[in-house]
Amino acid sequence: MSRHIYRCPLRWSDMDAFGHVNNVVFLRYLEEARIDFMFRLAPGDGSPSFAGGSVVARHEIDYKLPLVHRHEPVTIESWVTKIGAASLTIAYEVKDTDADGAERVYVRASTVVVPYDLEAARPRRISAEEKSFLLEYLDDGDAGRAGRREPRGAVAA
C-alpha cells in the first residue's frame, strides 16, 4: 500500500486566539491534501478520472494534539480505507516527526467522498480506471499499523 504525502504550509490566519491551528481549519488542510491526491496524482493524459467532480458525504476528525504556528509545513499522509461502488473513504494523519525520530500526530481523520456527475447533477459510480488508481493506496490492514486507531469509515453508497 502506498501513501500520499502532502506538505501543508501553516498560515497566521489559521490560528485561533490561543495560537493553535483552529479546529475548522483542519478541514481545509484535509481538503487540500485530498484534492492534491485525487487530482494531481490521478491518472492523466486526458483521462476523465475524477474530473467530473466529487462531493463530501462525511468527515470524521479526532484531534490529538494542538498544532501551533511555525514556519515549517506540516505533513499530511493520506490513504484509502474503503472503496465502494459509488464512494470511497480516505483516511489522514496530520503529523510531524521530531529530530529524534518520534512521531507526533495532531489529527487523525477520514472523509467519505462520492464521485459526482456535474452535468447530470447526481452521484456516479467509481470507474474501473479510478478504482485501479485507488487500489494502489488501499490500506490492506497490515501489521505495520498495529496499535493505531483508524478513523471509522462509512458504509459505501
PDB file of C-alpha atoms in Angstrom:
ATOM      1  CA  MET A   1       0.000   0.000   0.000  1.00  0.00           C
ATOM      2  CA  SER A   2       1.227   3.456  -0.894  1.00  0.00           C
ATOM      3  CA  ARG A   3       0.539   6.654   0.991  1.00  0.00           C
ATOM      4  CA  HIS A   4       0.125  10.093  -0.456  1.00  0.00           C
ATOM      5  CA  ILE A   5       2.269  12.744   1.276  1.00  0.00           C
ATOM      6  CA  TYR A   6       1.218  16.395   1.205  1.00  0.00           C
ATOM      7  CA  ARG A   7       3.189  19.196   2.862  1.00  0.00           C
ATOM      8  CA  CYS A   8       0.761  21.869   4.061  1.00  0.00           C
ATOM      9  CA  PRO A   9       2.041  25.352   4.941  1.00  0.00           C
ATOM     10  CA  LEU A  10       0.698  26.969   8.097  1.00  0.00           C
ATOM     11  CA  ARG A  11      -0.682  30.494   7.844  1.00  0.00           C
ATOM     12  CA  TRP A  12      -1.071  33.052  10.636  1.00  0.00           C
ATOM     13  CA  SER A  13      -4.740  33.385   9.668  1.00  0.00           C
ATOM     14  CA  ASP A  14      -5.194  29.674  10.533  1.00  0.00           C
ATOM     15  CA  MET A  15      -4.559  30.327  14.219  1.00  0.00           C
ATOM     16  CA  ASP A  16      -7.118  30.767  16.976  1.00  0.00           C
ATOM     17  CA  ALA A  17      -6.818  33.124  19.955  1.00  0.00           C
ATOM     18  CA  PHE A  18      -4.517  30.626  21.716  1.00  0.00           C
ATOM     19  CA  GLY A  19      -2.030  30.402  18.833  1.00  0.00           C
ATOM     20  CA  HIS A  20      -3.186  26.916  17.773  1.00  0.00           C
ATOM     21  CA  VAL A  21      -4.486  25.907  14.366  1.00  0.00           C
ATOM     22  CA  ASN A  22      -8.248  26.403  14.621  1.00  0.00           C
ATOM     23  CA  ASN A  23     -10.202  23.139  14.587  1.00  0.00           C
ATOM     24  CA  VAL A  24     -12.208  24.045  11.490  1.00  0.00           C
ATOM     25  CA  VAL A  25      -9.000  24.932   9.597  1.00  0.00           C
ATOM     26  CA  PHE A  26      -8.008  21.267   9.750  1.00  0.00           C
ATOM     27  CA  LEU A  27     -10.915  20.589   7.353  1.00  0.00           C
ATOM     28  CA  ARG A  28      -9.285  22.925   4.832  1.00  0.00           C
ATOM     29  CA  TYR A  29      -5.933  21.165   5.299  1.00  0.00           C
ATOM     30  CA  LEU A  30      -7.615  17.802   4.670  1.00  0.00           C
ATOM     31  CA  GLU A  31      -9.350  19.238   1.612  1.00  0.00           C
ATOM     32  CA  GLU A  32      -6.036  20.475   0.207  1.00  0.00           C
ATOM     33  CA  ALA A  33      -4.449  17.049   0.719  1.00  0.00           C
ATOM     34  CA  ARG A  34      -7.484  15.260  -0.783  1.00  0.00           C
ATOM     35  CA  ILE A  35      -7.516  17.493  -3.868  1.00  0.00           C
ATOM     36  CA  ASP A  36      -3.775  17.011  -4.304  1.00  0.00           C
ATOM     37  CA  PHE A  37      -4.282  13.248  -4.043  1.00  0.00           C
ATOM     38  CA  MET A  38      -7.327  12.900  -6.288  1.00  0.00           C
ATOM     39  CA  PHE A  39      -6.473  15.421  -8.995  1.00  0.00           C
ATOM     40  CA  ARG A  40      -2.692  15.713  -9.177  1.00  0.00           C
ATOM     41  CA  LEU A  41      -1.946  12.023  -8.697  1.00  0.00           C
ATOM     42  CA  ALA A  42      -4.971  10.693 -10.566  1.00  0.00           C
ATOM     43  CA  PRO A  43      -4.482   9.086 -13.973  1.00  0.00           C
ATOM     44  CA  GLY A  44      -3.567  11.746 -16.529  1.00  0.00           C
ATOM     45  CA  ASP A  45      -3.081  12.016 -20.267  1.00  0.00           C
ATOM     46  CA  GLY A  46      -6.603  13.213 -20.963  1.00  0.00           C
ATOM     47  CA  SER A  47      -8.240  10.706 -18.653  1.00  0.00           C
ATOM     48  CA  PRO A  48     -11.628  11.838 -17.338  1.00  0.00           C
ATOM     49  CA  SER A  49     -10.978  10.122 -13.988  1.00  0.00           C
ATOM     50  CA  PHE A  50     -12.023  12.265 -11.025  1.00  0.00           C
ATOM     51  CA  ALA A  51     -12.510  15.236 -13.374  1.00  0.00           C
ATOM     52  CA  GLY A  52     -16.300  15.213 -13.149  1.00  0.00           C
ATOM     53  CA  GLY A  53     -16.313  16.301  -9.547  1.00  0.00           C
ATOM     54  CA  SER A  54     -16.961  14.796  -6.158  1.00  0.00           C
ATOM     55  CA  VAL A  55     -18.851  15.664  -3.006  1.00  0.00           C
ATOM     56  CA  VAL A  56     -18.041  15.020   0.624  1.00  0.00           C
ATOM     57  CA  ALA A  57     -20.624  12.842   2.346  1.00  0.00           C
ATOM     58  CA  ARG A  58     -18.944  12.670   5.773  1.00  0.00           C
ATOM     59  CA  HIS A  59     -15.955  13.889   7.782  1.00  0.00           C
ATOM     60  CA  GLU A  60     -14.710  12.354  11.000  1.00  0.00           C
ATOM     61  CA  ILE A  61     -11.888  14.047  12.923  1.00  0.00           C
ATOM     62  CA  ASP A  62     -10.062  13.060  16.100  1.00  0.00           C
ATOM     63  CA  TYR A  63      -7.990  15.950  17.480  1.00  0.00           C
ATOM     64  CA  LYS A  64      -4.944  14.508  19.253  1.00  0.00           C
ATOM     65  CA  LEU A  65      -2.579  17.421  19.955  1.00  0.00           C
ATOM     66  CA  PRO A  66      -2.675  21.190  19.423  1.00  0.00           C
ATOM     67  CA  LEU A  67      -0.708  22.384  16.396  1.00  0.00           C
ATOM     68  CA  VAL A  68       0.987  25.736  16.960  1.00  0.00           C
ATOM     69  CA  HIS A  69       2.246  28.105  14.307  1.00  0.00           C
ATOM     70  CA  ARG A  70       5.742  27.647  12.926  1.00  0.00           C
ATOM     71  CA  HIS A  71       7.395  28.277   9.572  1.00  0.00           C
ATOM     72  CA  GLU A  72       7.778  24.633   8.561  1.00  0.00           C
ATOM     73  CA  PRO A  73       4.842  22.946   6.828  1.00  0.00           C
ATOM     74  CA  VAL A  74       3.003  20.082   8.478  1.00  0.00           C
ATOM     75  CA  THR A  75       2.835  16.646   6.811  1.00  0.00           C
ATOM     76  CA  ILE A  76      -0.497  15.128   5.868  1.00  0.00           C
ATOM     77  CA  GLU A  77      -0.427  11.441   4.944  1.00  0.00           C
ATOM     78  CA  SER A  78      -3.497  10.060   3.217  1.00  0.00           C
ATOM     79  CA  TRP A  79      -4.586   6.644   2.035  1.00  0.00           C
ATOM     80  CA  VAL A  80      -7.763   4.833   1.059  1.00  0.00           C
ATOM     81  CA  THR A  81      -9.539   2.639   3.611  1.00  0.00           C
ATOM     82  CA  LYS A  82     -12.642   1.700   1.638  1.00  0.00           C
ATOM     83  CA  ILE A  83     -13.709   1.567  -1.991  1.00  0.00           C
ATOM     84  CA  GLY A  84     -17.402   1.053  -2.682  1.00  0.00           C
ATOM     85  CA  ALA A  85     -19.362   1.069  -5.899  1.00  0.00           C
ATOM     86  CA  ALA A  86     -20.102   4.807  -5.623  1.00  0.00           C
ATOM     87  CA  SER A  87     -17.983   6.097  -2.733  1.00  0.00           C
ATOM     88  CA  LEU A  88     -14.544   5.890  -1.197  1.00  0.00           C
ATOM     89  CA  THR A  89     -13.139   6.634   2.234  1.00  0.00           C
ATOM     90  CA  ILE A  90      -9.857   8.486   2.593  1.00  0.00           C
ATOM     91  CA  ALA A  91      -8.005   8.419   5.925  1.00  0.00           C
ATOM     92  CA  TYR A  92      -5.470  11.013   7.027  1.00  0.00           C
ATOM     93  CA  GLU A  93      -2.868  11.740   9.654  1.00  0.00           C
ATOM     94  CA  VAL A  94      -1.679  15.301  10.170  1.00  0.00           C
ATOM     95  CA  LYS A  95       1.726  14.851  11.765  1.00  0.00           C
ATOM     96  CA  ASP A  96       5.397  15.644  12.222  1.00  0.00           C
ATOM     97  CA  THR A  97       8.486  13.677  13.057  1.00  0.00           C
ATOM     98  CA  ASP A  98      10.737  15.094  15.788  1.00  0.00           C
ATOM     99  CA  ALA A  99      14.508  15.410  15.351  1.00  0.00           C
ATOM    100  CA  ASP A 100      14.894  12.218  17.417  1.00  0.00           C
ATOM    101  CA  GLY A 101      12.554  10.329  15.041  1.00  0.00           C
ATOM    102  CA  ALA A 102       9.497  10.311  17.324  1.00  0.00           C
ATOM    103  CA  GLU A 103       6.210  10.806  15.515  1.00  0.00           C
ATOM    104  CA  ARG A 104       3.766  13.479  16.725  1.00  0.00           C
ATOM    105  CA  VAL A 105       0.187  13.103  15.391  1.00  0.00           C
ATOM    106  CA  TYR A 106      -2.049  16.174  15.663  1.00  0.00           C
ATOM    107  CA  VAL A 107      -5.132  14.838  13.877  1.00  0.00           C
ATOM    108  CA  ARG A 108      -6.477  11.518  12.612  1.00  0.00           C
ATOM    109  CA  ALA A 109      -9.414  11.845  10.249  1.00  0.00           C
ATOM    110  CA  SER A 110     -11.423  10.260   7.483  1.00  0.00           C
ATOM    111  CA  THR A 111     -13.624  11.549   4.684  1.00  0.00           C
ATOM    112  CA  VAL A 112     -16.261   9.715   2.667  1.00  0.00           C
ATOM    113  CA  VAL A 113     -16.143  11.025  -0.901  1.00  0.00           C
ATOM    114  CA  VAL A 114     -18.812  10.404  -3.527  1.00  0.00           C
ATOM    115  CA  PRO A 115     -17.893  10.872  -7.217  1.00  0.00           C
ATOM    116  CA  TYR A 116     -20.367  13.255  -8.793  1.00  0.00           C
ATOM    117  CA  ASP A 117     -21.543  13.810 -12.360  1.00  0.00           C
ATOM    118  CA  LEU A 118     -21.821  17.597 -12.598  1.00  0.00           C
ATOM    119  CA  GLU A 119     -23.726  17.540 -15.912  1.00  0.00           C
ATOM    120  CA  ALA A 120     -26.355  15.070 -14.666  1.00  0.00           C
ATOM    121  CA  ALA A 121     -26.322  16.634 -11.166  1.00  0.00           C
ATOM    122  CA  ARG A 122     -26.170  13.257  -9.432  1.00  0.00           C
ATOM    123  CA  PRO A 123     -23.704  10.839  -7.819  1.00  0.00           C
ATOM    124  CA  ARG A 124     -21.993   8.356 -10.112  1.00  0.00           C
ATOM    125  CA  ARG A 125     -20.197   5.051  -9.789  1.00  0.00           C
ATOM    126  CA  ILE A 126     -16.431   4.770  -9.444  1.00  0.00           C
ATOM    127  CA  SER A 127     -14.925   3.897 -12.835  1.00  0.00           C
ATOM    128  CA  ALA A 128     -12.589   0.936 -13.381  1.00  0.00           C
ATOM    129  CA  GLU A 129      -9.700   3.344 -14.018  1.00  0.00           C
ATOM    130  CA  GLU A 130     -10.394   5.228 -10.776  1.00  0.00           C
ATOM    131  CA  LYS A 131     -10.668   2.001  -8.811  1.00  0.00           C
ATOM    132  CA  SER A 132      -7.345   0.799 -10.224  1.00  0.00           C
ATOM    133  CA  PHE A 133      -5.698   4.042  -9.104  1.00  0.00           C
ATOM    134  CA  LEU A 134      -7.333   3.912  -5.642  1.00  0.00           C
ATOM    135  CA  LEU A 135      -6.290   0.290  -5.072  1.00  0.00           C
ATOM    136  CA  GLU A 136      -2.641   1.420  -5.022  1.00  0.00           C
ATOM    137  CA  TYR A 137      -3.471   3.425  -1.859  1.00  0.00           C
ATOM    138  CA  LEU A 138      -5.836   0.940  -0.209  1.00  0.00           C
ATOM    139  CA  ASP A 139      -4.882   0.034   3.352  1.00  0.00           C
ATOM    140  CA  ASP A 140      -4.660  -3.736   3.404  1.00  0.00           C
ATOM    141  CA  GLY A 141      -4.707  -3.847   7.226  1.00  0.00           C
ATOM    142  CA  ASP A 142      -1.070  -4.907   7.509  1.00  0.00           C
ATOM    143  CA  ALA A 143       0.613  -5.337  10.887  1.00  0.00           C
ATOM    144  CA  GLY A 144       2.647  -2.148  10.414  1.00  0.00           C
ATOM    145  CA  ARG A 145      -0.352  -0.180  11.624  1.00  0.00           C
ATOM    146  CA  ALA A 146      -0.995  -2.345  14.674  1.00  0.00           C
ATOM    147  CA  GLY A 147      -1.917  -0.394  17.765  1.00  0.00           C
ATOM    148  CA  ARG A 148      -3.153   2.662  15.879  1.00  0.00           C
ATOM    149  CA  ARG A 149      -6.820   3.502  15.985  1.00  0.00           C
ATOM    150  CA  GLU A 150      -8.087   4.080  12.467  1.00  0.00           C
ATOM    151  CA  PRO A 151     -10.891   6.547  11.847  1.00  0.00           C
ATOM    152  CA  ARG A 152     -14.115   4.708  11.136  1.00  0.00           C
ATOM    153  CA  GLY A 153     -15.286   4.578   7.550  1.00  0.00           C
ATOM    154  CA  ALA A 154     -18.883   4.851   6.465  1.00  0.00           C
ATOM    155  CA  VAL A 155     -20.890   2.328   4.514  1.00  0.00           C
ATOM    156  CA  ALA A 156     -20.335   2.743   0.786  1.00  0.00           C
ATOM    157  CA  ALA A 157     -23.111   4.409  -1.154  1.00  0.00           C
TER     158      ALA A 157
END
